C-alpha positions as a printed Julia matrix, in Angstrom:
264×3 Matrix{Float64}:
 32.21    5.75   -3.49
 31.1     5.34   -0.34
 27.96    3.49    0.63
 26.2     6.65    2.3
 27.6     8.16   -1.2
 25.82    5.27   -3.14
 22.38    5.49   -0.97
 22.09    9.41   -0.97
 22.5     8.78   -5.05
 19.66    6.18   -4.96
 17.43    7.91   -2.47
 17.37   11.05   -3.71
 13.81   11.24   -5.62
 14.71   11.6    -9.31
 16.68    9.14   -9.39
 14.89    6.74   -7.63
 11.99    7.1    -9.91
 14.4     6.86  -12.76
 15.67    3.65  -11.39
 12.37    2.37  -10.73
 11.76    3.06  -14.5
 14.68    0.64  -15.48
 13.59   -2.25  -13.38
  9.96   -2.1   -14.68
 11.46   -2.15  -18.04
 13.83   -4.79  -17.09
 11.09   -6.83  -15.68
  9.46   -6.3   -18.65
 11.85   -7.8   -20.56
 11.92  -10.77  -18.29
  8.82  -11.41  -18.83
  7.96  -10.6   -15.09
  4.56   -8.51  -16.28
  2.98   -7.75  -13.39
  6.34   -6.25  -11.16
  7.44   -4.76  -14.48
  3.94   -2.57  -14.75
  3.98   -2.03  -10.99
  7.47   -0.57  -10.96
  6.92    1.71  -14.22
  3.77    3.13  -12.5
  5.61    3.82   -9.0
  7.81    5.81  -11.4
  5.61    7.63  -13.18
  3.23    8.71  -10.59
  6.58    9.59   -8.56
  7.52   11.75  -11.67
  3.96   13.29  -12.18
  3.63   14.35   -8.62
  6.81   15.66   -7.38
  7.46   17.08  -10.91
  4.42   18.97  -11.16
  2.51   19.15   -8.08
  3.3    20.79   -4.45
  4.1    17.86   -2.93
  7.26   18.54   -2.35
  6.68   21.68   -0.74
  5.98   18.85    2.28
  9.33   18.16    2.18
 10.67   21.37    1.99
  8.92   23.5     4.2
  9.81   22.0     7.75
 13.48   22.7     6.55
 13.01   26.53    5.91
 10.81   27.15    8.43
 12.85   25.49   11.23
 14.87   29.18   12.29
 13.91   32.67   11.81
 16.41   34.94   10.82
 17.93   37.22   13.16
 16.84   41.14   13.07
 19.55   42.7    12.8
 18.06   45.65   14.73
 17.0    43.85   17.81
 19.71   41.25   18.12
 23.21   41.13   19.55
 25.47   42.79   17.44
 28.02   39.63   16.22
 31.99   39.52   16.41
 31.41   37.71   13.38
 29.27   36.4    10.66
 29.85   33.18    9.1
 29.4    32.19    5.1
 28.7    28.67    4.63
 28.22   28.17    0.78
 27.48   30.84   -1.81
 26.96   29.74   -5.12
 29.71   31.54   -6.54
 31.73   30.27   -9.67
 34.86   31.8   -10.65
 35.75   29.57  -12.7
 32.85   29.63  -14.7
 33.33   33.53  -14.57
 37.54   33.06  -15.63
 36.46   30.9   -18.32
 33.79   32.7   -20.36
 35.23   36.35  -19.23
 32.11   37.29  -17.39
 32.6    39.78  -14.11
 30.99   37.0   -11.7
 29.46   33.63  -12.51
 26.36   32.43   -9.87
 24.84   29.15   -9.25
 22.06   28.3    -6.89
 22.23   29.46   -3.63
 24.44   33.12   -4.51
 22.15   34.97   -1.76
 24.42   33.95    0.59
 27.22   36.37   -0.31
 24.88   38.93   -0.83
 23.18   39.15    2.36
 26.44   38.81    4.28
 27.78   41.44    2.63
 24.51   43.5     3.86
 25.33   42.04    7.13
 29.45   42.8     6.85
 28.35   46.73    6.13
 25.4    46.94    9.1
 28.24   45.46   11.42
 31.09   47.11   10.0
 33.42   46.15   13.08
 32.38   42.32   12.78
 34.95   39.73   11.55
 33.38   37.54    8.62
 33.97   33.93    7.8
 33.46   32.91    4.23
 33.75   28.92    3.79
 32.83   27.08    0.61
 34.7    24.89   -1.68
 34.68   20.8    -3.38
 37.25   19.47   -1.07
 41.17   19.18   -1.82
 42.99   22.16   -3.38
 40.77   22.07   -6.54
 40.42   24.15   -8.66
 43.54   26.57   -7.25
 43.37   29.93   -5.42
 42.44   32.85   -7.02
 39.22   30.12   -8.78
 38.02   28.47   -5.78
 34.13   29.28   -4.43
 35.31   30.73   -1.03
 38.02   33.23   -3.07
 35.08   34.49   -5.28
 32.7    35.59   -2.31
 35.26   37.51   -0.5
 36.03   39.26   -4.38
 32.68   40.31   -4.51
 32.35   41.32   -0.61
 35.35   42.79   -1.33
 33.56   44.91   -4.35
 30.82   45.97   -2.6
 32.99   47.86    0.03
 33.66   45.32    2.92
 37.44   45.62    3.91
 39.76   42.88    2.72
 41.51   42.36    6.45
 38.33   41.49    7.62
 37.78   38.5     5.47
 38.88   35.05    6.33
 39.06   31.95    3.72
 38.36   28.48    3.78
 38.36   27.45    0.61
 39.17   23.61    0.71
 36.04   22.01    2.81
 33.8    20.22    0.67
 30.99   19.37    2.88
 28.68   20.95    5.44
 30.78   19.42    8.23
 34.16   20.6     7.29
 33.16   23.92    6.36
 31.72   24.48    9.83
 34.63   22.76   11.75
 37.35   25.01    9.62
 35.09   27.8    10.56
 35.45   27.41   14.44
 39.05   27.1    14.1
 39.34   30.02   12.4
 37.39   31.74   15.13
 40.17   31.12   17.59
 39.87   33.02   20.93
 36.6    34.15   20.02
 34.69   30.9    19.49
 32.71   31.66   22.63
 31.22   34.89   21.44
 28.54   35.79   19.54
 29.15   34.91   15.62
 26.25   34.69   12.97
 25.86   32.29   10.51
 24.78   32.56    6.82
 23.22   29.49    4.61
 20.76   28.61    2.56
 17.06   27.87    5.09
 17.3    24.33    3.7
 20.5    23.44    5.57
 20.21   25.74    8.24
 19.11   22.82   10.78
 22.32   20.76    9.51
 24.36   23.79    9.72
 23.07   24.12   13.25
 23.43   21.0    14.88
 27.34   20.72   13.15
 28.12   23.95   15.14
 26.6    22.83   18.19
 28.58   19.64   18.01
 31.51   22.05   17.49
 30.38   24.11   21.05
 29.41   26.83   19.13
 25.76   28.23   19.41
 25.28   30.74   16.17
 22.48   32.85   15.92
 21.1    31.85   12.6
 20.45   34.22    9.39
 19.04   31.63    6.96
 18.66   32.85    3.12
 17.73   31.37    0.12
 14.2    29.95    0.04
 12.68   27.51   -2.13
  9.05   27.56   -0.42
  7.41   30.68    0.72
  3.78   30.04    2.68
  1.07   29.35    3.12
  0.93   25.6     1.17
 -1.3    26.24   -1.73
 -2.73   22.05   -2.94
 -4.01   23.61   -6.37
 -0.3    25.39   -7.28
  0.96   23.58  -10.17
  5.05   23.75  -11.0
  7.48   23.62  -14.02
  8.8    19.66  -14.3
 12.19   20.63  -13.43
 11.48   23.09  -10.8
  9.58   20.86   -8.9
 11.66   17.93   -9.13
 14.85   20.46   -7.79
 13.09   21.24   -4.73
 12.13   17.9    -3.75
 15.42   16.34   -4.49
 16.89   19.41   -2.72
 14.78   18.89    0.53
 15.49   14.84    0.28
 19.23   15.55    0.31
 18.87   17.2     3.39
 16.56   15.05    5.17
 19.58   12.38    4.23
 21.9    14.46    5.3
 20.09   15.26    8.92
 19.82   11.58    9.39
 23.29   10.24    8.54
 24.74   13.11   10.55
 23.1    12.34   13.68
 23.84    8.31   13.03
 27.73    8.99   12.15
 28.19   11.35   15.95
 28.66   14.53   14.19
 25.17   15.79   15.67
 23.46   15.52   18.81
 19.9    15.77   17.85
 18.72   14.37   14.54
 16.66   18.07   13.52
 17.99   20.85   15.45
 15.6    23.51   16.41
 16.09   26.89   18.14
């Protein structure tokens, strides 16, 4: 593991009140009273107010609401439309016999595919996978989108794989070399709002400037103070939004972006 591994494990909310738990109690223990109680309550109140208020809608929000999707009336019809992540499980789907298996983020395949049919001439990227060769073609993420895309009537010569990247970077450098001759043309991209800035600022790095279609939102406005969520929900979105605020930062620290939130 590496150390930005072992700090995006720590900073990532949950866990960080869940570790601050531990201590207290382990102060506790140690008969260090007053650190112990202190610790336990910067874990609790860290529990009690990203679990169940909107607090983490803070976090959140300047993520989603960083690029409007394209109209796909008004803008430049692409050459291409790129599918970074999709949510897709075939194995899950091989194991228990089920037609298709989804996990968070599976609006991603289905809005390209919308896309894929509106520009029926466009080329289409779909890019997804844990890294390695694991698990094997026909099971991997990438193989499942273009099944479905496949399904619901976009040609099979169109689609391109890359099912091996595990991270954001990867997936959008395989993606540009896949483009080939066409990398300076106008190609669409496809991810969830939350990483769309990330997404961005990889491609630019790449000298690629997408025109962004982002999908799969966890906040929709206006902030509400008084809105009240489900434990678990809330905790997802602000662990979600944390992950990516990591990600922006070590990103633009480690060269492989220029600007540390990319913006249109």
């Amino acid at each position: 593991m590496s150390l930005f591994d072992l700090l995006r494990f720590v900073l990532v909310p949950s866990n960080l009140f869940f570790l601050l738990g531990i201590l207290g109690l382990a102060l506790l223990v140690l008969r260090k009273l007053a650190s112990g109680r202190f610790c336990i309550a910067l874990s609790m109140a860290g529990f009690l107010i990203f679990g169940y208020t909107s607090a983490g809608e803070g976090l959140v929000a300047p993520l989603e609401q960083r690029f409007v999707a394209a109209d796909p009336d008004a803008a430049a019809p692409p050459v291409g439309i790129v599918v970074i992540g999709s949510g897709v499980s075939e194995v899950y789907a091989a194991t228990t016999g089920s037609p298709v298996e989804f996990r968070d983020g599976a609006e991603t395949v289905f809005a390209a595919t919308l896309l894929a049919r509106r520009f029926p001439e466009a080329r289409v990227i779909v890019s997804a996978g844990h890294g390695g060769n694991f698990p094997f073609e026909p099971l991997r993420e990438a193989d499942g989108m273009k099944r479905l895309m496949v399904l619901f009537g976009v040609s099979e010569d169109r689609i391109e794989v890359d099912g091996i990247s595990a991270s954001t970077q990867d997936r959008v450098q395989n993606s540009i070399a896949l483009m080939q001759q066409d990398k300076d043309k106008t190609w669409w991209v496809v991810t969830s709002a939350a990483r769309m800035p990330r997404t961005i600022g990889v491609f630019r790095a790449g000298g690629v400037e997408p025109v962004p279609y982002p999908v799969d939102y966890r906040w929709i406005p206006p902030f509400d103070p008084l809105y009240f969520y489900e434990f678990t929900d809330g905790l997802a979105m602000t662990d979600r939004a944390a992950k990516e605020w990591l990600g922006l930062a070590f990103y633009k620290l480690s060269g492989k972006t220029e600007e540390f939130f990319p913006g249109p």
